[in-house]
mmCIF file of C-alpha atoms and ligand atoms in Angstrom:
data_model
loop_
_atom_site.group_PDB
_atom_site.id
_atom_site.type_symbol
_atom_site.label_atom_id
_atom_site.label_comp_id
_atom_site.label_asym_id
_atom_site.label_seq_id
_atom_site.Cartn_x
_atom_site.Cartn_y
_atom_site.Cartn_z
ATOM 1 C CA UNK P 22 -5.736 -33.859 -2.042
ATOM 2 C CA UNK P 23 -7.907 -31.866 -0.161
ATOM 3 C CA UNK P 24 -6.874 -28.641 1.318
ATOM 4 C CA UNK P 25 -6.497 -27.743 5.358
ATOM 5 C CA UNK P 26 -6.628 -24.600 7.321
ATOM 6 C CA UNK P 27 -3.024 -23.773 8.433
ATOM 7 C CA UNK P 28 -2.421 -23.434 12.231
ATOM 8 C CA UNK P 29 -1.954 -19.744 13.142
ATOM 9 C CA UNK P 30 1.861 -19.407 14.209
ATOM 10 C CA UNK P 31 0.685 -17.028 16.978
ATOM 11 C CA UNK P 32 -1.528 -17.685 20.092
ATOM 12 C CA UNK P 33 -5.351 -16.214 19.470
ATOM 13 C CA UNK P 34 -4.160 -13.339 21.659
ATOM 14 C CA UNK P 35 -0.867 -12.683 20.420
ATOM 15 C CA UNK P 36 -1.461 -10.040 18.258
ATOM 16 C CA UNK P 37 -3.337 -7.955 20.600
ATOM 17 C CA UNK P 38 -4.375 -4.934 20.825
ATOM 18 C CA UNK P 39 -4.149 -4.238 17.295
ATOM 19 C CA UNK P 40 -4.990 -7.524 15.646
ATOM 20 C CA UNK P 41 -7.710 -8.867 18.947
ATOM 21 C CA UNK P 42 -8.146 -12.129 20.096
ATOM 22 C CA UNK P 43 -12.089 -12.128 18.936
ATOM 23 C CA UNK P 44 -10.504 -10.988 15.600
ATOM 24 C CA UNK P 45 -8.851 -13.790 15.272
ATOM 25 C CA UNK P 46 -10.528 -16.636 16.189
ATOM 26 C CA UNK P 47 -13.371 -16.095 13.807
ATOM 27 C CA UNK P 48 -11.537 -14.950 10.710
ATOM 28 C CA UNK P 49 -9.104 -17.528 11.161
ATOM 29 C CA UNK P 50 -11.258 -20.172 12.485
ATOM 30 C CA UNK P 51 -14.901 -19.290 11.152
ATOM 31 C CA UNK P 52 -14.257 -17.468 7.800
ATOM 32 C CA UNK P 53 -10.727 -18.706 6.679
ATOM 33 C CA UNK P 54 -12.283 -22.465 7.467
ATOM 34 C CA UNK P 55 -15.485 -21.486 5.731
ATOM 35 C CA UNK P 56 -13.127 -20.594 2.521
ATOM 36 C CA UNK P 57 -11.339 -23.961 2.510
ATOM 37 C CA UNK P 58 -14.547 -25.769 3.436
ATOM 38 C CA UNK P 59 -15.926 -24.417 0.190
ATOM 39 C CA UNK P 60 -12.947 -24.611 -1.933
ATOM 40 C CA UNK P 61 -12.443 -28.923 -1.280
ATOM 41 C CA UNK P 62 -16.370 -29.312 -1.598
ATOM 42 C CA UNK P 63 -16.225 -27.461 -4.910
ATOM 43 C CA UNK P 64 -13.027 -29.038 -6.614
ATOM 44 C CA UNK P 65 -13.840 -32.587 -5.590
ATOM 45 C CA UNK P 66 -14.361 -34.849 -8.491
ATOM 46 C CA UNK P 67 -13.549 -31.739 -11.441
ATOM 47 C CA UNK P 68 -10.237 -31.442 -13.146
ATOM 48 C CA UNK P 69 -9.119 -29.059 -10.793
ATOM 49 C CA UNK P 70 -9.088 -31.425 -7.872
ATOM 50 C CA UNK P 71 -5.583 -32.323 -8.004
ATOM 51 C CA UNK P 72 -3.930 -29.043 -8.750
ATOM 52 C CA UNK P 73 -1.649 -26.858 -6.498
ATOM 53 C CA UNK P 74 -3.208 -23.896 -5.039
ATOM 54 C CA UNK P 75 -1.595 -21.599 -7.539
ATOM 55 C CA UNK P 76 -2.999 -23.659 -10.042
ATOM 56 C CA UNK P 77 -6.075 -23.224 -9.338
ATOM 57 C CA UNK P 78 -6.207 -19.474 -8.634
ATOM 58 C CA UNK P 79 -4.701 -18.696 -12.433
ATOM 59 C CA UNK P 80 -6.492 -21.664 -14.218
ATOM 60 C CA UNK P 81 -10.230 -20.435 -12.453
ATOM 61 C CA UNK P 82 -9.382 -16.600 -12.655
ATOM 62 C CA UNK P 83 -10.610 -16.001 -15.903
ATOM 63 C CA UNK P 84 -14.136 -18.429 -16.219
ATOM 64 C CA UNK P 85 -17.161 -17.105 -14.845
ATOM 65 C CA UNK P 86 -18.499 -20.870 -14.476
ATOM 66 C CA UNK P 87 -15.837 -21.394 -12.140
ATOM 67 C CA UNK P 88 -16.296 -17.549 -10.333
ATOM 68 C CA UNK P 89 -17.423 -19.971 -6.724
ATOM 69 C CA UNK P 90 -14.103 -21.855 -7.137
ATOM 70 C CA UNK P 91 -11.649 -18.523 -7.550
ATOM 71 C CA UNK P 92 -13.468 -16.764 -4.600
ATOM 72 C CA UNK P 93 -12.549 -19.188 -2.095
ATOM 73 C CA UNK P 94 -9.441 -20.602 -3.804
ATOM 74 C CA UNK P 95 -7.718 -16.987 -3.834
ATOM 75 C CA UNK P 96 -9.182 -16.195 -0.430
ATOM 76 C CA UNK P 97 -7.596 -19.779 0.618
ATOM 77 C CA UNK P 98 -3.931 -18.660 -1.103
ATOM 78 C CA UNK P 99 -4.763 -14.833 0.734
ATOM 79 C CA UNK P 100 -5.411 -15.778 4.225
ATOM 80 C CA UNK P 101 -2.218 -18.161 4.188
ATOM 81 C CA UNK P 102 0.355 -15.587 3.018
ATOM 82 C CA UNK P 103 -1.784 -13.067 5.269
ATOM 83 C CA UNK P 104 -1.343 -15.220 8.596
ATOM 84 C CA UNK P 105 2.221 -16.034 7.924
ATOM 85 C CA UNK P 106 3.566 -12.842 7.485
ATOM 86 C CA UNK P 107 2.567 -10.865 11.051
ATOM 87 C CA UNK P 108 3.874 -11.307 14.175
ATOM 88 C CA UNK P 109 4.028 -10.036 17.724
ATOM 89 C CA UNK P 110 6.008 -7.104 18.045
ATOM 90 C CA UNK P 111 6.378 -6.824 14.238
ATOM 91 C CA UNK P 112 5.944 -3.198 12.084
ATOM 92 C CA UNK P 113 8.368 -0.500 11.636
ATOM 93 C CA UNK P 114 10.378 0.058 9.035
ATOM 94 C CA UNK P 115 11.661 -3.312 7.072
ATOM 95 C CA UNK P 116 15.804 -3.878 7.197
ATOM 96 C CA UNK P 117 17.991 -5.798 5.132
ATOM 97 C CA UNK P 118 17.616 -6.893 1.510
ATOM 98 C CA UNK P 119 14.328 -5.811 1.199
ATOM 99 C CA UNK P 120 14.653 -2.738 2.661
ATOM 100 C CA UNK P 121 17.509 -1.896 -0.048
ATOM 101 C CA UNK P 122 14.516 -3.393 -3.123
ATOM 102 C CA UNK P 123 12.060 -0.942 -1.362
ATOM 103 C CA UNK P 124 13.951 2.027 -1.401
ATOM 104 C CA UNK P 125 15.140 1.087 -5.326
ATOM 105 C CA UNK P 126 11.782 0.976 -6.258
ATOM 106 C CA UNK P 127 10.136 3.335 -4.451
ATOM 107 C CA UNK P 128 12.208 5.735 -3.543
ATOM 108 C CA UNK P 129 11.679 5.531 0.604
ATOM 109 C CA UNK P 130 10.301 3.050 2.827
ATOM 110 C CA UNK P 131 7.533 6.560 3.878
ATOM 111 C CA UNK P 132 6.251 6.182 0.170
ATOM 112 C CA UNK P 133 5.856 2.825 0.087
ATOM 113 C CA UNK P 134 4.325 2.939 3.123
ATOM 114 C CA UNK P 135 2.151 5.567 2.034
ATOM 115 C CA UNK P 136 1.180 4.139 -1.196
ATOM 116 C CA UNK P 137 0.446 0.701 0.703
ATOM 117 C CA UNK P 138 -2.065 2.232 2.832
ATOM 118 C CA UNK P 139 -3.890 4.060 0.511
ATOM 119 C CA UNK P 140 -4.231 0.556 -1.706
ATOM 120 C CA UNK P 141 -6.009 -0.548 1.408
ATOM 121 C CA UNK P 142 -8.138 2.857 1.564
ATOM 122 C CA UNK P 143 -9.157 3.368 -1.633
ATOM 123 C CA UNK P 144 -9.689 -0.519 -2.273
ATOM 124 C CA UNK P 145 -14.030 -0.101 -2.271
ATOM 125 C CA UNK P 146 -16.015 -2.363 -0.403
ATOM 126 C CA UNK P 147 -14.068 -5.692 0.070
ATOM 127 C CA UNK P 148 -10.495 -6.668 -0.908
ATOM 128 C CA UNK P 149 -6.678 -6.661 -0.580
ATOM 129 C CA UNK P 150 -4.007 -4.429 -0.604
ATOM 130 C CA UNK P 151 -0.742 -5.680 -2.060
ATOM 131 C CA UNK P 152 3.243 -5.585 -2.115
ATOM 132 C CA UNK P 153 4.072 -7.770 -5.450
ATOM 133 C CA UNK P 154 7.330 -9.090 -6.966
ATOM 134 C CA UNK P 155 6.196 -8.034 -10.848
ATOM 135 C CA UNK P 156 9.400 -9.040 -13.036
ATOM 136 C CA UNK P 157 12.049 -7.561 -11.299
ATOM 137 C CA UNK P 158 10.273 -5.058 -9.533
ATOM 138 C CA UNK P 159 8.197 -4.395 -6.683
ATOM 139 C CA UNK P 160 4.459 -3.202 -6.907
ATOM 140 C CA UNK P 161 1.743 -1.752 -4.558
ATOM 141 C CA UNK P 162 -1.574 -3.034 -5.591
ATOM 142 C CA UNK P 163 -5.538 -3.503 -4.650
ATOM 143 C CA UNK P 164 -7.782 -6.245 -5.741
ATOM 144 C CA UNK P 165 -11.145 -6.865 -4.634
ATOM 145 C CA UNK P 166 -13.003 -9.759 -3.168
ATOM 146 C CA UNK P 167 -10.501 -13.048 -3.175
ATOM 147 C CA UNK P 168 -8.758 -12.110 -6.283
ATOM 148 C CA UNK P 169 -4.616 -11.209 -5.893
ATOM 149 C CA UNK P 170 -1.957 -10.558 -8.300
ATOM 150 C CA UNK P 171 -1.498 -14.154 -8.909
ATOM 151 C CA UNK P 172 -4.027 -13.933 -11.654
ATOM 152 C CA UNK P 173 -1.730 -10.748 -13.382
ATOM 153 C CA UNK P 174 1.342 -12.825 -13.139
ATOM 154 C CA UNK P 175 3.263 -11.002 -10.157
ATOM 155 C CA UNK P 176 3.816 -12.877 -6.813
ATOM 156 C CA UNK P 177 2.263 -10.984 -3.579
ATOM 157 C CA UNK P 178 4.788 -10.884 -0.885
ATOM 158 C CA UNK P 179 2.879 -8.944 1.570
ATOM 159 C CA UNK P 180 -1.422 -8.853 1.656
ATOM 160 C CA UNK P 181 -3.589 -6.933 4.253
ATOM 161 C CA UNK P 182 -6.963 -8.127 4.190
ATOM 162 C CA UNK P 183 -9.595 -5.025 4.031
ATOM 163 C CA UNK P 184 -12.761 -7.060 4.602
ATOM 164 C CA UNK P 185 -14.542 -5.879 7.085
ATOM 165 C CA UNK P 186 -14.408 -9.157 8.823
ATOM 166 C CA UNK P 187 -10.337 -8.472 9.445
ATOM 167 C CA UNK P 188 -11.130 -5.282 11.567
ATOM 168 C CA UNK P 189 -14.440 -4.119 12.156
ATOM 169 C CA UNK P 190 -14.411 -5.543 16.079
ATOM 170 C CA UNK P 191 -11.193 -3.771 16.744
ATOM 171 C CA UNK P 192 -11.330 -0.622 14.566
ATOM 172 C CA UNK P 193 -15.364 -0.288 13.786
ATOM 173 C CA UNK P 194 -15.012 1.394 10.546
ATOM 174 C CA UNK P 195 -12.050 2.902 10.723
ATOM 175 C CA UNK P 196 -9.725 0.865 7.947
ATOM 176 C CA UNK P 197 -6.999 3.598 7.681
ATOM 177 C CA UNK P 198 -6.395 3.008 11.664
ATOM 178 C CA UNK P 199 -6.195 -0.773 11.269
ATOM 179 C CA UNK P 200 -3.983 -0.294 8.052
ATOM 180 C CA UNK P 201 -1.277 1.882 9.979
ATOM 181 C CA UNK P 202 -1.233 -0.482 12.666
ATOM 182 C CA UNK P 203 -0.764 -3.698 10.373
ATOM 183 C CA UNK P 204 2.042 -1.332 9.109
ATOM 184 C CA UNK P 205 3.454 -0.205 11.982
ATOM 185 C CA UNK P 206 3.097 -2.941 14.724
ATOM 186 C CA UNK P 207 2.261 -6.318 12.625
ATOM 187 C CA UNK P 208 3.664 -7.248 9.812
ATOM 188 C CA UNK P 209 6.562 -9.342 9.895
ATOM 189 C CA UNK P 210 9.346 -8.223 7.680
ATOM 190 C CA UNK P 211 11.499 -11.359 7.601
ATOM 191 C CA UNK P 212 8.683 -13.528 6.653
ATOM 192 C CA UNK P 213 8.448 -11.046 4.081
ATOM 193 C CA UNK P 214 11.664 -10.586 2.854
ATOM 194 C CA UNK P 215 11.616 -14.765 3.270
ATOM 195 C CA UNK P 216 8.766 -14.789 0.321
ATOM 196 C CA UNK P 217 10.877 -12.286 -2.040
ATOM 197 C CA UNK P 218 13.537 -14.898 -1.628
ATOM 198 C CA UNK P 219 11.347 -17.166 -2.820
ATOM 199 C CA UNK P 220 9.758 -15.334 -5.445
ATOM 200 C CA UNK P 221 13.296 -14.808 -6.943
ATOM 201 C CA UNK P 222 14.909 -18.010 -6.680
HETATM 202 FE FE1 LIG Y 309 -10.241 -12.326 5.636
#
């Protein structure tokens, strides 16, 4: 079954100023597209072809003959959790469950926080910047390119793309601006705390 791009569950504009509309419709529509373009044309007729998503992250992670398949298979699985977990108005500080598994495991919302954005700093040249569900346990993260912690066995609950192509027209290159607002005015907590229910069940 081939793979589609998901509709955004925002307008192109909704996310403006600190996600813009520009922003949007070409890394949603040009280079998320591009990714599942790539990813059907390069399963079809292979044993991989009929696999989940998942699936085909883990099983291509580790072969180098299959390097073109992981890229845009893990970018594919990225860009989904990645859309689906901002929102208009969103940021702050999380509540609820997942505010109480935060503060267990890190301490303080501020230090995750903290440790979240400098995932996305010190992450060189192109990547992601992760909250994981690792056993029990949450986990701040980097990986580059299209790779996520998938591949290591923990489920990402929370990405933010550090490509340049997520927030050079809005930021230039100034990624620790566009990682405290993704922080502080986009993500959407309850989508997130909606994965760690669904990492744990
Ligand atoms: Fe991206």
């Amino acid at each position: 079954m081939a793979f589609t791009l998901p509709e955004l569950p925002y307008a192109h504009d909704a996310l403006a100023p600190y996600m813009g509309e520009e922003t949007l419709q070409l890394h949603h529509g040009k280079h998320h597209q591009t990714y599942v373009t790539n990813l059907n044309n390069l399963i079809a007729g292979t044993d991989l072809e009929n696999k989940s998503l998942e699936e085909i992250v883990v099983a291509s992670a580790k072969d180098p003959a299959k390097a073109g398949i992981f890229n845009n298979a893990g970018q594919h699985w990225n860009h989904n959790l990645f859309w689906r977990t901002m929102k208009k108005g969103g940021g702050g500080k999380p509540g609820g469950e997942l505010l109480k598994r935060i503060e267990h495991d890190f301490g303080a919302y501020e230090t995750f926080a903290e440790q979240f954005k400098q995932a996305g700093v010190t992450q060189f040249g192109s990547g992601w910047a992760w909250l994981s569900l690792d056993g029990d346990k949450l986990k701040v993260s980097k990986t580059p390119n299209g790779s996520n912690p998938l591949v290591d066995g923990a489920t990402p609950l929370l990405g933010v793309d550090v490509w340049e192509h997520a927030y050079y027209l809005d930021y230039r290159n100034r990624r620790p601006d566009y990682l405290s607002a993704f922080l502080n005015h986009l993500v959407d907590w309850e989508a997130v705390e909606a994965e760690l229910t669904k990492a744990s069940s």
